[in-house]
Amino acid sequence: MSPGKTGTRWSSAQGQVQVETFKIREPGTTLAAVYEQQKKQPSSRKLEVNLLRPDFFILTGMQNLKKFYVRAELKDGEVRE
């Protein structure tokens, strides 16, 4: 376990599996803005599914040589994964 940019990161012993959480609560933060940022960073992401709804979004695809999945929701004025 280690701190991430805006949450916590967990990794398996050899690093094959990684889980990172985030919570963004800044004035003016919108779900759409976080969605757009997550689609682009890191630049190695290749999207297979991207879905934006009024209260959540989902992104899946490949990042480098690994699959990734992001689901975040808007709740109580903050965006959380």
Coordinates of N, CA and C in Angstrom, one line a residue, residues 7-65:
G7 N -5.4 9.6 -3.7 CA -6.0 8.5 -3.0 C -4.9 7.5 -2.5
T8 N -5.2 6.2 -2.7 CA -4.3 5.2 -2.2 C -4.1 4.2 -3.3
R9 N -2.9 3.6 -3.3 CA -2.6 2.5 -4.3 C -2.2 1.3 -3.6
W10 N -2.8 0.2 -4.0 CA -2.4 -1.2 -3.5 C -1.8 -2.0 -4.7
S11 N -0.8 -2.7 -4.5 CA -0.2 -3.6 -5.5 C 0.1 -5.0 -4.9
S12 N 0.0 -6.0 -5.8 CA 0.3 -7.3 -5.4 C 1.9 -7.4 -5.3
A13 N 2.4 -8.4 -4.7 CA 3.8 -8.5 -4.4 C 4.7 -8.4 -5.7
Q14 N 4.3 -8.9 -6.8 CA 5.0 -8.8 -8.0 C 4.5 -7.7 -8.9
G15 N 3.5 -7.0 -8.5 CA 3.0 -5.9 -9.3 C 2.1 -6.2 -10.5
Q16 N 1.6 -7.4 -10.6 CA 0.7 -7.8 -11.7 C -0.6 -7.1 -11.5
V17 N -1.1 -7.0 -10.3 CA -2.4 -6.4 -10.0 C -2.2 -5.1 -9.2
Q18 N -2.8 -4.0 -9.7 CA -2.7 -2.8 -9.0 C -4.1 -2.2 -8.9
V19 N -4.4 -1.6 -7.7 CA -5.7 -1.0 -7.5 C -5.4 0.4 -6.9
E20 N -6.0 1.4 -7.6 CA -5.7 2.8 -7.1 C -7.1 3.5 -6.9
T21 N -7.3 4.1 -5.8 CA -8.5 4.8 -5.5 C -8.2 6.3 -5.6
F22 N -9.2 7.1 -5.8 CA -9.1 8.6 -5.8 C -10.4 9.2 -5.3
K23 N -10.2 10.4 -4.7 CA -11.3 11.2 -4.3 C -10.9 12.6 -4.6
I24 N -11.8 13.3 -5.4 CA -11.5 14.7 -5.8 C -12.6 15.5 -5.3
R25 N -12.3 16.5 -4.4 CA -13.3 17.4 -3.9 C -12.7 18.8 -3.9
E26 N -12.8 19.4 -5.0 CA -12.3 20.8 -5.2 C -13.4 21.6 -5.7
P27 N -13.5 22.9 -5.4 CA -14.5 23.7 -5.9 C -14.5 23.7 -7.4
G28 N -15.7 23.5 -8.0 CA -15.8 23.6 -9.5 C -15.5 22.3 -10.2
T29 N -15.1 21.2 -9.4 CA -14.9 19.9 -10.0 C -16.2 19.3 -10.5
T30 N -16.1 18.9 -11.8 CA -17.3 18.2 -12.3 C -17.0 16.8 -12.7
L31 N -18.0 15.9 -12.8 CA -17.8 14.6 -13.2 C -17.2 14.5 -14.7
A32 N -17.8 15.4 -15.5 CA -17.3 15.4 -16.9 C -15.9 15.8 -17.0
A33 N -15.4 16.7 -16.2 CA -14.0 17.1 -16.3 C -13.1 16.0 -15.8
V34 N -13.4 15.3 -14.8 CA -12.6 14.2 -14.3 C -12.7 13.1 -15.3
Y35 N -13.8 12.8 -16.0 CA -13.9 11.8 -17.0 C -13.0 12.1 -18.2
E36 N -13.0 13.4 -18.6 CA -12.1 13.8 -19.7 C -10.6 13.6 -19.3
Q37 N -10.3 14.0 -18.1 CA -8.9 13.8 -17.6 C -8.5 12.4 -17.6
Q38 N -9.4 11.5 -17.0 CA -9.1 10.1 -16.9 C -8.9 9.4 -18.3
K39 N -9.7 9.9 -19.3 CA -9.6 9.3 -20.6 C -8.2 9.6 -21.2
K40 N -7.5 10.7 -20.9 CA -6.3 11.1 -21.5 C -5.0 10.7 -20.7
Q41 N -5.2 10.4 -19.4 CA -4.0 10.2 -18.6 C -4.0 8.8 -17.9
P42 N -2.9 8.1 -18.1 CA -1.7 8.4 -18.8 C -2.0 8.3 -20.3
S43 N -1.1 8.8 -21.1 CA -1.2 8.9 -22.5 C -1.2 7.5 -23.2
S44 N -0.7 6.5 -22.5 CA -0.6 5.1 -23.0 C -2.0 4.4 -23.0
R45 N -3.0 5.0 -22.5 CA -4.3 4.4 -22.4 C -5.0 4.2 -23.8
K46 N -5.4 3.1 -24.1 CA -6.2 2.8 -25.3 C -7.6 2.4 -24.8
L47 N -8.6 3.2 -25.1 CA -9.9 2.9 -24.6 C -10.7 1.9 -25.4
E48 N -11.4 1.0 -24.8 CA -12.3 0.1 -25.4 C -13.7 0.4 -25.1
V49 N -14.0 0.9 -23.9 CA -15.3 1.3 -23.4 C -15.2 2.6 -22.7
N50 N -16.0 3.6 -23.1 CA -16.1 4.8 -22.3 C -17.5 5.2 -22.2
L51 N -18.0 5.4 -21.0 CA -19.4 5.6 -20.8 C -19.6 6.7 -19.7
L52 N -20.3 7.8 -20.0 CA -20.5 8.9 -19.1 C -22.0 9.0 -18.9
R53 N -22.4 9.0 -17.6 CA -23.8 9.1 -17.2 C -23.8 10.3 -16.3
P54 N -25.0 10.8 -15.9 CA -25.1 12.0 -15.0 C -24.4 11.8 -13.7
D55 N -24.4 10.6 -13.1 CA -23.8 10.4 -11.8 C -22.6 9.5 -11.7
F56 N -22.2 8.9 -12.8 CA -21.0 8.0 -12.8 C -20.4 7.9 -14.2
F57 N -19.1 7.4 -14.3 CA -18.6 7.1 -15.6 C -17.8 5.8 -15.5
I58 N -17.6 5.1 -16.6 CA -16.8 3.9 -16.7 C -15.8 4.0 -17.9
L59 N -14.6 3.6 -17.6 CA -13.6 3.6 -18.7 C -12.9 2.2 -18.6
T60 N -12.7 1.5 -19.7 CA -12.0 0.2 -19.7 C -11.1 0.2 -21.0
G61 N -10.1 -0.6 -20.9 CA -9.2 -0.7 -22.1 C -7.9 -1.3 -21.7
M62 N -6.9 -0.9 -22.5 CA -5.5 -1.3 -22.3 C -4.6 -0.1 -21.9
Q63 N -3.7 -0.4 -21.0 CA -2.8 0.7 -20.6 C -1.4 0.0 -20.5
N64 N -0.5 0.4 -21.4 CA 0.7 -0.4 -21.7 C 0.3 -1.8 -22.1
L65 N 0.7 -2.8 -21.4 CA 0.3 -4.2 -21.8 C -0.7 -4.8 -20.8

